[in-house]
Short mmCIF file of C-alpha atoms in Angstrom, two decimals:
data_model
loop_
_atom_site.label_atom_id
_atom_site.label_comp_id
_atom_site.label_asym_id
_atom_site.label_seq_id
_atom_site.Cartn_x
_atom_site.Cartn_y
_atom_site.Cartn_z
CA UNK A 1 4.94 33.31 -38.21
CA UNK A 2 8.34 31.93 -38.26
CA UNK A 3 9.22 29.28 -34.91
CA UNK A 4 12.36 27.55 -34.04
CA UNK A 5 10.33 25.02 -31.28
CA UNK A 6 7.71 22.46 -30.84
CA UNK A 7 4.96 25.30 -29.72
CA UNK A 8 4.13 25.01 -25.50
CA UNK A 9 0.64 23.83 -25.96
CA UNK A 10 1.61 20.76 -28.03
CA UNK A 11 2.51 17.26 -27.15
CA UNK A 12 6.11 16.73 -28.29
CA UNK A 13 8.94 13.25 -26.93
CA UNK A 14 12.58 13.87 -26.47
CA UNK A 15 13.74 10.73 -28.12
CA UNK A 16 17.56 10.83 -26.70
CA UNK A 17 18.82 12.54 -23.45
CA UNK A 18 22.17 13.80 -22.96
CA UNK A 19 24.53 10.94 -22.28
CA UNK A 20 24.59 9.58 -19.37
CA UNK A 21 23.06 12.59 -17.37
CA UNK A 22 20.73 10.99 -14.83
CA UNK A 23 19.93 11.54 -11.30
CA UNK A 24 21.46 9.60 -8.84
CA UNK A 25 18.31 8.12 -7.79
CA UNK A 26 17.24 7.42 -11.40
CA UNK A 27 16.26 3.40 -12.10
CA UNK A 28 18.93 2.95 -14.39
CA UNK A 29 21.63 3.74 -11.55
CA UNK A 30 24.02 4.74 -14.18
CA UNK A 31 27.84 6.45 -12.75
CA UNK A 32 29.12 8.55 -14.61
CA UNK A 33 32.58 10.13 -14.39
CA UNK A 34 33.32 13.06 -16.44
CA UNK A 35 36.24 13.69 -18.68
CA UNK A 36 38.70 15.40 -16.42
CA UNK A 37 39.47 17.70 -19.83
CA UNK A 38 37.46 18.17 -23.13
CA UNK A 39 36.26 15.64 -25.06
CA UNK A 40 37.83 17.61 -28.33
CA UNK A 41 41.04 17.66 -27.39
CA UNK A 42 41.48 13.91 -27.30
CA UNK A 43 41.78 13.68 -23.35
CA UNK A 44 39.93 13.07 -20.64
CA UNK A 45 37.84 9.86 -20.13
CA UNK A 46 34.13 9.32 -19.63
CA UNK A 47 33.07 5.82 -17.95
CA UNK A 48 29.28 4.68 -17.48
CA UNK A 49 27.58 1.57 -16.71
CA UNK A 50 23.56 0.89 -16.24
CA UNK A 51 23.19 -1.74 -13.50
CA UNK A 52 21.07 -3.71 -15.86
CA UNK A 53 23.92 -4.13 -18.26
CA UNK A 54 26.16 -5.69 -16.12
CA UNK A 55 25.00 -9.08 -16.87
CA UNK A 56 26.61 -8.27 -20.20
CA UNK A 57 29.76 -7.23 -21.90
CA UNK A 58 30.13 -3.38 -21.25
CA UNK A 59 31.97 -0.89 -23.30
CA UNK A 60 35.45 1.07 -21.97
CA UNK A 61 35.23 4.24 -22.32
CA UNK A 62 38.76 5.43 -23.67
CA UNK A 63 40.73 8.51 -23.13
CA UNK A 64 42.08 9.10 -26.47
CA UNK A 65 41.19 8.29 -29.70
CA UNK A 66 43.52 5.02 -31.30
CA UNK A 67 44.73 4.93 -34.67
CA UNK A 68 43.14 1.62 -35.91
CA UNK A 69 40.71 -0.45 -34.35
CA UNK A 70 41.82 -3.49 -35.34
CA UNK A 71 43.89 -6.04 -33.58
CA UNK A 72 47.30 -5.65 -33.91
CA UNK A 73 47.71 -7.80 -37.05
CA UNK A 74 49.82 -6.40 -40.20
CA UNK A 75 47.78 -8.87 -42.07
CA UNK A 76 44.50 -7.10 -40.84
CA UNK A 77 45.77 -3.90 -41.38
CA UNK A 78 47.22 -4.27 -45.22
CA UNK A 79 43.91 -6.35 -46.18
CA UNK A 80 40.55 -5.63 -47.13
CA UNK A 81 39.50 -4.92 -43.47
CA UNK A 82 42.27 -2.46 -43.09
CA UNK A 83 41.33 -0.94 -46.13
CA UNK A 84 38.17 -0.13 -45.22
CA UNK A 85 38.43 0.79 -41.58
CA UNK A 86 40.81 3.63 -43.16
CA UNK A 87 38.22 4.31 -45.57
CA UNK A 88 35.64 5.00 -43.14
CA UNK A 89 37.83 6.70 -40.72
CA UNK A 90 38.97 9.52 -43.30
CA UNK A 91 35.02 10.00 -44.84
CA UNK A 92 33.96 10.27 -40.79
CA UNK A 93 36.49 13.34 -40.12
CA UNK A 94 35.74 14.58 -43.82
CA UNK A 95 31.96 14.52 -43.25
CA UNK A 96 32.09 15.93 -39.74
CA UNK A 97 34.22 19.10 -40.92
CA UNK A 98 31.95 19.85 -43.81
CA UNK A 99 28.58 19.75 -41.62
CA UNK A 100 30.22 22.05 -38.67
CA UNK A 101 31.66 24.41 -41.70
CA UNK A 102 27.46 24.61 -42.96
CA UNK A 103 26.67 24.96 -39.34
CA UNK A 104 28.40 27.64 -38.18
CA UNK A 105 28.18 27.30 -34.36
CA UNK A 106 27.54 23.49 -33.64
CA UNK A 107 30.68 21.13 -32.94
CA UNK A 108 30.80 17.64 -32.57
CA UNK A 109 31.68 15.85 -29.30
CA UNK A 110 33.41 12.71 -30.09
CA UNK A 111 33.53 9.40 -27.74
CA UNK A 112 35.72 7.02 -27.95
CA UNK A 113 35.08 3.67 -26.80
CA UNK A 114 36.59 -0.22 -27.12
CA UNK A 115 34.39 -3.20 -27.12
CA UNK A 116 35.70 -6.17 -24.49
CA UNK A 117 34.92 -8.91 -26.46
CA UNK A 118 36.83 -7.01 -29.62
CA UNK A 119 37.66 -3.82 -31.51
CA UNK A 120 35.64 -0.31 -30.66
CA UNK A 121 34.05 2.82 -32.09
CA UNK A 122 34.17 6.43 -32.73
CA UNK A 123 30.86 8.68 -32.29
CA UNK A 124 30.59 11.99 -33.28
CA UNK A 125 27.61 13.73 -31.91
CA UNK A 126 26.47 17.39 -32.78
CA UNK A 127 22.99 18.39 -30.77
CA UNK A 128 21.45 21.90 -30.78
CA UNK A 129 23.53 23.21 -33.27
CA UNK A 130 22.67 25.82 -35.31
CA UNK A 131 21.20 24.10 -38.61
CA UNK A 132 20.99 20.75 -37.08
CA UNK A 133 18.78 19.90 -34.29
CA UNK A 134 20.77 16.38 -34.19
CA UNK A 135 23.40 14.87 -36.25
CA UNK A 136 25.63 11.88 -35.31
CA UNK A 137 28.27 10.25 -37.74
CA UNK A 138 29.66 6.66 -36.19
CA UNK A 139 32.47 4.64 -37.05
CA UNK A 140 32.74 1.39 -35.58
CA UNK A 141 35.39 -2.07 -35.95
CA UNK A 142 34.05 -4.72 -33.79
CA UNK A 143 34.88 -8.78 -34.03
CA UNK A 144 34.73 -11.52 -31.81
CA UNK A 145 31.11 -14.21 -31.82
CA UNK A 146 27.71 -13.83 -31.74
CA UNK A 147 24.55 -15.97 -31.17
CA UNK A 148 22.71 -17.11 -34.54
CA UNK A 149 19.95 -14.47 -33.69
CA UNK A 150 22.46 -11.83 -34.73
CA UNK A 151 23.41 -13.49 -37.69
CA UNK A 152 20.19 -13.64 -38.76
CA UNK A 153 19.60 -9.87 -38.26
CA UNK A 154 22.91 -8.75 -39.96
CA UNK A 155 21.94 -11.08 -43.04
CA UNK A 156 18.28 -10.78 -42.72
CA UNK A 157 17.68 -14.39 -42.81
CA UNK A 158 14.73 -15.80 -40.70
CA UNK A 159 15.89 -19.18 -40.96
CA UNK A 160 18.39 -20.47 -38.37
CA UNK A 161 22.01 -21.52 -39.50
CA UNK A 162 23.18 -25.11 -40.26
CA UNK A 163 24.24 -26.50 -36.92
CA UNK A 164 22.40 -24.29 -34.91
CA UNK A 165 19.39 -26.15 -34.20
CA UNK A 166 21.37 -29.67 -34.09
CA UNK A 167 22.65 -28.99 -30.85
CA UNK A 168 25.92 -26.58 -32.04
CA UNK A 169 27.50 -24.54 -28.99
CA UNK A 170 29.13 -21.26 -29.29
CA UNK A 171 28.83 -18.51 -31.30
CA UNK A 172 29.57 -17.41 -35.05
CA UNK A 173 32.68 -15.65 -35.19
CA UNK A 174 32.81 -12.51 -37.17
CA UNK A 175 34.14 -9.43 -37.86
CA UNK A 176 32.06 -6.37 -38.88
CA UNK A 177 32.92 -2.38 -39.65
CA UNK A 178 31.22 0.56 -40.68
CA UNK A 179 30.10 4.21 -40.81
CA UNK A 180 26.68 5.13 -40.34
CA UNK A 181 25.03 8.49 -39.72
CA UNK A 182 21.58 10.05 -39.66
CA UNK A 183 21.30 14.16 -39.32
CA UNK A 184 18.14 16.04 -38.71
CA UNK A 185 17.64 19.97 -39.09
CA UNK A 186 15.68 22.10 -37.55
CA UNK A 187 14.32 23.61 -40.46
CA UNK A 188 11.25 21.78 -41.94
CA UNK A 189 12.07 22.39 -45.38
CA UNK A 190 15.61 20.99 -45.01
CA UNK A 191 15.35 17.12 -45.34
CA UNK A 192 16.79 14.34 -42.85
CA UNK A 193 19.67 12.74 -44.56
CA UNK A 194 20.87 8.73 -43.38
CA UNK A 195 23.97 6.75 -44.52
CA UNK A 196 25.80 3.46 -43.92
CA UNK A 197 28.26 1.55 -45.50
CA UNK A 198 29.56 -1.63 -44.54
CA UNK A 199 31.82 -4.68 -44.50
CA UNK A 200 31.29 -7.80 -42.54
CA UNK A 201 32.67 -11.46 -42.42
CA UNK A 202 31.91 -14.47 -40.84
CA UNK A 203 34.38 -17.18 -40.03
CA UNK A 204 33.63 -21.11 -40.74
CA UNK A 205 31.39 -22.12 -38.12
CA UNK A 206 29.74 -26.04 -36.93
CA UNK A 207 30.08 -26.68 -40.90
CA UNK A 208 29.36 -23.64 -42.61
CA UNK A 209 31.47 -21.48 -44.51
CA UNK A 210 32.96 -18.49 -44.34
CA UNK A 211 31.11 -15.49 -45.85
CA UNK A 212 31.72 -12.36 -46.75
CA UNK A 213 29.48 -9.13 -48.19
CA UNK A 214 29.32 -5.45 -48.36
CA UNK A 215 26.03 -3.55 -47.36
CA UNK A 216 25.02 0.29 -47.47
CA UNK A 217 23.22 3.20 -49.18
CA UNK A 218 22.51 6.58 -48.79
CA UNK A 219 18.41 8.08 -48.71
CA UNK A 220 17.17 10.92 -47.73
CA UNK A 221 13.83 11.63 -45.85
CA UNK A 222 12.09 15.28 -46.40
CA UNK A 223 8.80 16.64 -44.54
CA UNK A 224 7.87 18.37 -47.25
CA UNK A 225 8.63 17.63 -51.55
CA UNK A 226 11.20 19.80 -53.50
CA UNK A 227 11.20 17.93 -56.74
CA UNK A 228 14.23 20.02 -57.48
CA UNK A 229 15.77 18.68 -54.29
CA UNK A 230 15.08 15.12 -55.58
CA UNK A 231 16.06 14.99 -58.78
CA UNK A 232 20.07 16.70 -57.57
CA UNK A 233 20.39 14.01 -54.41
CA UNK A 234 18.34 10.65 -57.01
CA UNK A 235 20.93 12.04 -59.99
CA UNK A 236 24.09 12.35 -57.83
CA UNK A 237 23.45 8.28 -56.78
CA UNK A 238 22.68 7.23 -60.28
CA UNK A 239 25.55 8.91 -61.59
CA UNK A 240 27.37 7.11 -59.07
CA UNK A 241 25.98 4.03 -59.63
CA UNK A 242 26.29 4.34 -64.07
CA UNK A 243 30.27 4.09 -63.00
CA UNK A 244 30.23 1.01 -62.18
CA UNK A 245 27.50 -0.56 -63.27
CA UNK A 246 23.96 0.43 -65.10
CA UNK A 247 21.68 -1.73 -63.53
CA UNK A 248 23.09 -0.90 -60.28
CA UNK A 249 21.04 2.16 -59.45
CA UNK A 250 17.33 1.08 -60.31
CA UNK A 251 17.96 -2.36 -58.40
CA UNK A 252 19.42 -0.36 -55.74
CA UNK A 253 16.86 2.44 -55.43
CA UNK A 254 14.27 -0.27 -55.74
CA UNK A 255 15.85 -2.12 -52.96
CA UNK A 256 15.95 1.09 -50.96
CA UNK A 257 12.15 1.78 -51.29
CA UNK A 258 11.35 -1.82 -50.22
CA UNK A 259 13.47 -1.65 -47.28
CA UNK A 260 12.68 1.65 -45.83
CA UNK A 261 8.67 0.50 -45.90
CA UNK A 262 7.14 0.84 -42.32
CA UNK A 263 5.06 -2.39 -42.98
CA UNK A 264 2.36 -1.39 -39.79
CA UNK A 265 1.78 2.16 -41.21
CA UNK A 266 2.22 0.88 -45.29
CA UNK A 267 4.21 4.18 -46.19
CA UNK A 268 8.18 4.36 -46.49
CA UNK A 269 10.31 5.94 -44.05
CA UNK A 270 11.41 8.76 -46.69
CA UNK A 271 12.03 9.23 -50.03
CA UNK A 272 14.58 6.76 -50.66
CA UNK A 273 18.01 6.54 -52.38
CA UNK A 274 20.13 3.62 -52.83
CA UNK A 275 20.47 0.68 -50.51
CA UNK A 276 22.34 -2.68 -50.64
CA UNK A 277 23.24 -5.63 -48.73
CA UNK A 278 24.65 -8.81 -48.74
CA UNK A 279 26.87 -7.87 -51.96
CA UNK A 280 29.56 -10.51 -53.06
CA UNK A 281 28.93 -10.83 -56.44
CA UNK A 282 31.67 -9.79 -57.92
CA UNK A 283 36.11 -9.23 -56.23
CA UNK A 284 35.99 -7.46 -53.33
CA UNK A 285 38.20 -4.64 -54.52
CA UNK A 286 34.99 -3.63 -57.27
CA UNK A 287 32.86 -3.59 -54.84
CA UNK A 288 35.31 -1.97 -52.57
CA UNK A 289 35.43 0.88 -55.33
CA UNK A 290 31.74 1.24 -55.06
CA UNK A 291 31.24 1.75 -52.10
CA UNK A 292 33.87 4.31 -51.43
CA UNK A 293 32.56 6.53 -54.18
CA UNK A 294 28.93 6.26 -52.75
CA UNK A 295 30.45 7.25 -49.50
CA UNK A 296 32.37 10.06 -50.81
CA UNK A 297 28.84 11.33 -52.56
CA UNK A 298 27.31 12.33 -49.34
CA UNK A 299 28.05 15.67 -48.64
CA UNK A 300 27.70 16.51 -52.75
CA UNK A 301 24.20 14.60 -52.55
CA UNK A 302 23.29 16.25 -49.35
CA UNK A 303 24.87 19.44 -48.43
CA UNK A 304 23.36 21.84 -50.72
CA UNK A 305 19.88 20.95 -50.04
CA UNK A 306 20.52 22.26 -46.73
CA UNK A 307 21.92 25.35 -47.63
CA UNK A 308 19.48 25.95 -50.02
CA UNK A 309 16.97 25.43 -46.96
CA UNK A 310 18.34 26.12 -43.90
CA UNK A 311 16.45 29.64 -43.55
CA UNK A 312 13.57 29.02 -44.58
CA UNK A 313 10.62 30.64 -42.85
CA UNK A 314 8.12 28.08 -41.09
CA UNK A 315 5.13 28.04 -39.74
CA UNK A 316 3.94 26.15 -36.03
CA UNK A 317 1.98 23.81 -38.80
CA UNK A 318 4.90 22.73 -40.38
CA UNK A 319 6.88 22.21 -37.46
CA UNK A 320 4.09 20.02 -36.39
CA UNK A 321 4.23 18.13 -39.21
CA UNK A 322 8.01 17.48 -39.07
CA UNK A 323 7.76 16.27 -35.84
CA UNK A 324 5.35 13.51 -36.94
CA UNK A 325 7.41 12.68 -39.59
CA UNK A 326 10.30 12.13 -37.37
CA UNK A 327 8.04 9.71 -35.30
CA UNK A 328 7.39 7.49 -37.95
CA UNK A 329 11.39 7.36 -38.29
CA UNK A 330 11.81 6.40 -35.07
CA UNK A 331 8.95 3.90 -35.29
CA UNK A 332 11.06 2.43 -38.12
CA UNK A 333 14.49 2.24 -36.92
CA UNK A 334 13.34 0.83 -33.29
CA UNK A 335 11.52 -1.88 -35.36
CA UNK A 336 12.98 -2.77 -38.95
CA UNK A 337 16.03 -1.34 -38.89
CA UNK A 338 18.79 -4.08 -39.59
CA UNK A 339 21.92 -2.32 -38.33
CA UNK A 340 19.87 -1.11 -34.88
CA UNK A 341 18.52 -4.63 -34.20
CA UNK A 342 22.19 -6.46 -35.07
CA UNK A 343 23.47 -3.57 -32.57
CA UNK A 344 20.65 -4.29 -29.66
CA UNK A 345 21.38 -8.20 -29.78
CA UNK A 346 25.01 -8.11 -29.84
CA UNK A 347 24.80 -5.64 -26.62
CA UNK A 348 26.43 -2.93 -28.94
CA UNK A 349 27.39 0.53 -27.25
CA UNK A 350 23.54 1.73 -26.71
CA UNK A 351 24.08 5.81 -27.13
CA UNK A 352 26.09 4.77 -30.45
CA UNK A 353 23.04 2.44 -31.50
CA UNK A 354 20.63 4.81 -30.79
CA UNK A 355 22.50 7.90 -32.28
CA UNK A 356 20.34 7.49 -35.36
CA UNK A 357 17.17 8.84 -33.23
CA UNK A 358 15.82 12.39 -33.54
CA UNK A 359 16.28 14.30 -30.70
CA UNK A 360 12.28 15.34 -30.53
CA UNK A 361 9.34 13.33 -32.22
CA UNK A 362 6.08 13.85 -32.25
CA UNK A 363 2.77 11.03 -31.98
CA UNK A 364 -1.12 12.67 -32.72
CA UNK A 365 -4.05 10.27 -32.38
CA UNK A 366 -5.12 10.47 -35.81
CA UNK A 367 -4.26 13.58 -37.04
CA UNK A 368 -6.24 14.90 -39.76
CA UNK A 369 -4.56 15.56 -43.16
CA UNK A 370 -5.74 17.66 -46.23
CA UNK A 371 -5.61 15.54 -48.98
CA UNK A 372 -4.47 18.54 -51.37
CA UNK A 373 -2.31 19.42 -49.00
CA UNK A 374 1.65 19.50 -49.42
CA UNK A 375 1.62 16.85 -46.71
CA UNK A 376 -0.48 14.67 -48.52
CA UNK A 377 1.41 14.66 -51.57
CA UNK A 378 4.71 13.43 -49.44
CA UNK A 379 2.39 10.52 -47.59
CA UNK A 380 1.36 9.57 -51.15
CA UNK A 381 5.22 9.86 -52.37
CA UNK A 382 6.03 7.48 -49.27
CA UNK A 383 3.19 4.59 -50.08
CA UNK A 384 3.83 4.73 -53.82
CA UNK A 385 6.91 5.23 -54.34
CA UNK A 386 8.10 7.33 -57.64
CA UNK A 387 10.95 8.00 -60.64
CA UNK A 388 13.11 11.32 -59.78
CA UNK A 389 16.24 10.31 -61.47
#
């Protein structure tokens, strides 16, 4: 039998609502005003605020999409940070056309919004589309401070920075960009596919330096094993990796399968790829080069898994199953996940934050699992991880 749903009888969580769409009387008290003309077209402007957030710096919605979210600097905008924010920008419209062209029928609705304390974002959102149950691509420039708890989260240090336990006021000022994007099918067989790639300073701060480093990768997480599958999206990120520099891909795809480990249930989120933070071993224009090129690889890496996939016949079981599997990915981003936590305690724009969620997910008190079954081969794939490239 062939389903399209989470079947009636079963317990299934919307993980995301529509934006902004809550009763009047609803706790959150958000107000809304709709765009007075599509979203699309560039015009129109959508403004909300939760009464809890006032406390903090809210996002402006804006009418139109801007050119460059940077500050109106020519030295920002010919330098590395330029560079990139035009990098981004271009693989964000390139990588939404390519995913509405598999679709067919979805379209994404795009928000643009400006941070107070500096810069702004672009989110592209497609939901109930016709291969994709959910797929979100965001762009985002944002500068200004933050406390040392967010430094520690965007650098994964546990220790605090010099100065700030002797006393040091203020924040650390930085600057940060990136693209990041998570899309899941409907279709069991077709695999969940994340990204991010990004750039990020800090400026000298109570006595400590100036830093800067590159971060990203590209993995993929399946319900279900297609070795075939594997081997095309591993080869296309080695190959990427061999031009520019051999020992780049197993350190990165090692890196990728320790970060991606859910540490409370001991398995991996997926089935890995490459990740990599903190890079700034080498001029910023070679690692520059890198990461566009990984970038660009997405929708080669990705795309024709999902074609290949996308009609698929499925049963209620292995809807079931997918479901699960996309509650263990929340479970991970809501918990490890660097660029969500940096995001939550910087009071980043929350729907942009949480675009990486599946729309549905599903939790089963210990749900019983053949251990020659196909969905005991991927749990044993995700707690040991293997070779496919």
């Amino acid at each position: 039998m062939k389903v399209s749903t989470v079947p009636q009888n079963q317990t299934a969580f919307r993980t995301s609502a529509p934006i902004c769409r809550l009763p009047k009387n609803s706790i959150r008290n958000t107000i809304c005003q709709k765009p007075s003309e599509s979203r699309r077209s560039g015009r129109g402007s959508l403004h909300c605020m939760s009464a809890a957030a006032v406390g903090i710096e809210k996002e402006e919605m804006l009418s139109s999409t801007p050119d460059s979210l940077l500050r109106e600097r020519s030295a920002e905008s010919e330098g590395i940070r330029g560079r990139f924010e035009r990098i981004i920008r271009d693989a964000q419209n390139k990588i939404c056309a390519a995913v509405e062209e598999e679709d067919g029928e979805g379209k994404f609705r795009e928000d643009a919004w400006a941070r107070p304390g500096g810069g702004g974002g672009v989110s592209r959102v497609m939901q109930g589309g016709k291969v994709w149950e959910k797929a979100g691509v965001g762009v985002s420039v944002v500068y200004g401070t933050m406390p040392p708890e967010a430094y520690r989260a965007a650098k994964g240090h546990t220790n605090t920075p010099n100065g700030a336990s002797n006393g040091a006021s203020g924040g650390v000022p930085f600057f940060a960009a990136g693209i990041s994007s998570v899309m899941h099918p409907h279709n069991p067989f077709a695999p969940t596919m994340h990204f991010n790639y990004r750039y990020f300073e800090t400026e000298e701060w109570n006595g400590i330096p100036g830093q800067w480093w590159f971060g990203g990768g590209t993995d993929i997480t399946p319900s279900y094993i297609n070795e075939e599958d594997l081997r095309h999206f591993h080869g296309t990120y080695k190959r990427v990796c061999d031009n520019h520099d051999p020992s780049y891909y197993p350190k990165f795809k090692k890196w990728a399968d320790d970060y991606f480990l859910c540490k409370h249930r001991n398995q991996r989120r997926g089935l890995g790829g490459i990740f990599f933070d903190d890079l700034n071993d080498r001029p910023q224009d070679e690692i520059l080069a890198f990461s566009t090129e990984a970038l660009g690889a997405v929708t080669e890496s990705y795309l024709p898994l999902v074609n290949k996939h996308k009609n698929d016949p499925f049963t209620e079981k292995n809807k079931e199953w997918q479901q699960m599997r996309r509650g263990l990915y929340v479970e991970y981003n809501l918990v490890y996940d660097r660029g969500t936590t940096f995001g939550l305690k910087t009071a980043g724009r929350i729907e942009s934050i949480l675009m990486s969620l599946p729309l549905t997910a599903r939790w089963e008190y210990c749900p019983p699992i053949d251990p020659t079954s196909p969905e005991a081969e991927l749990v044993e794939a995700c707690t040991n991880p293997r070779e496919w490239a």
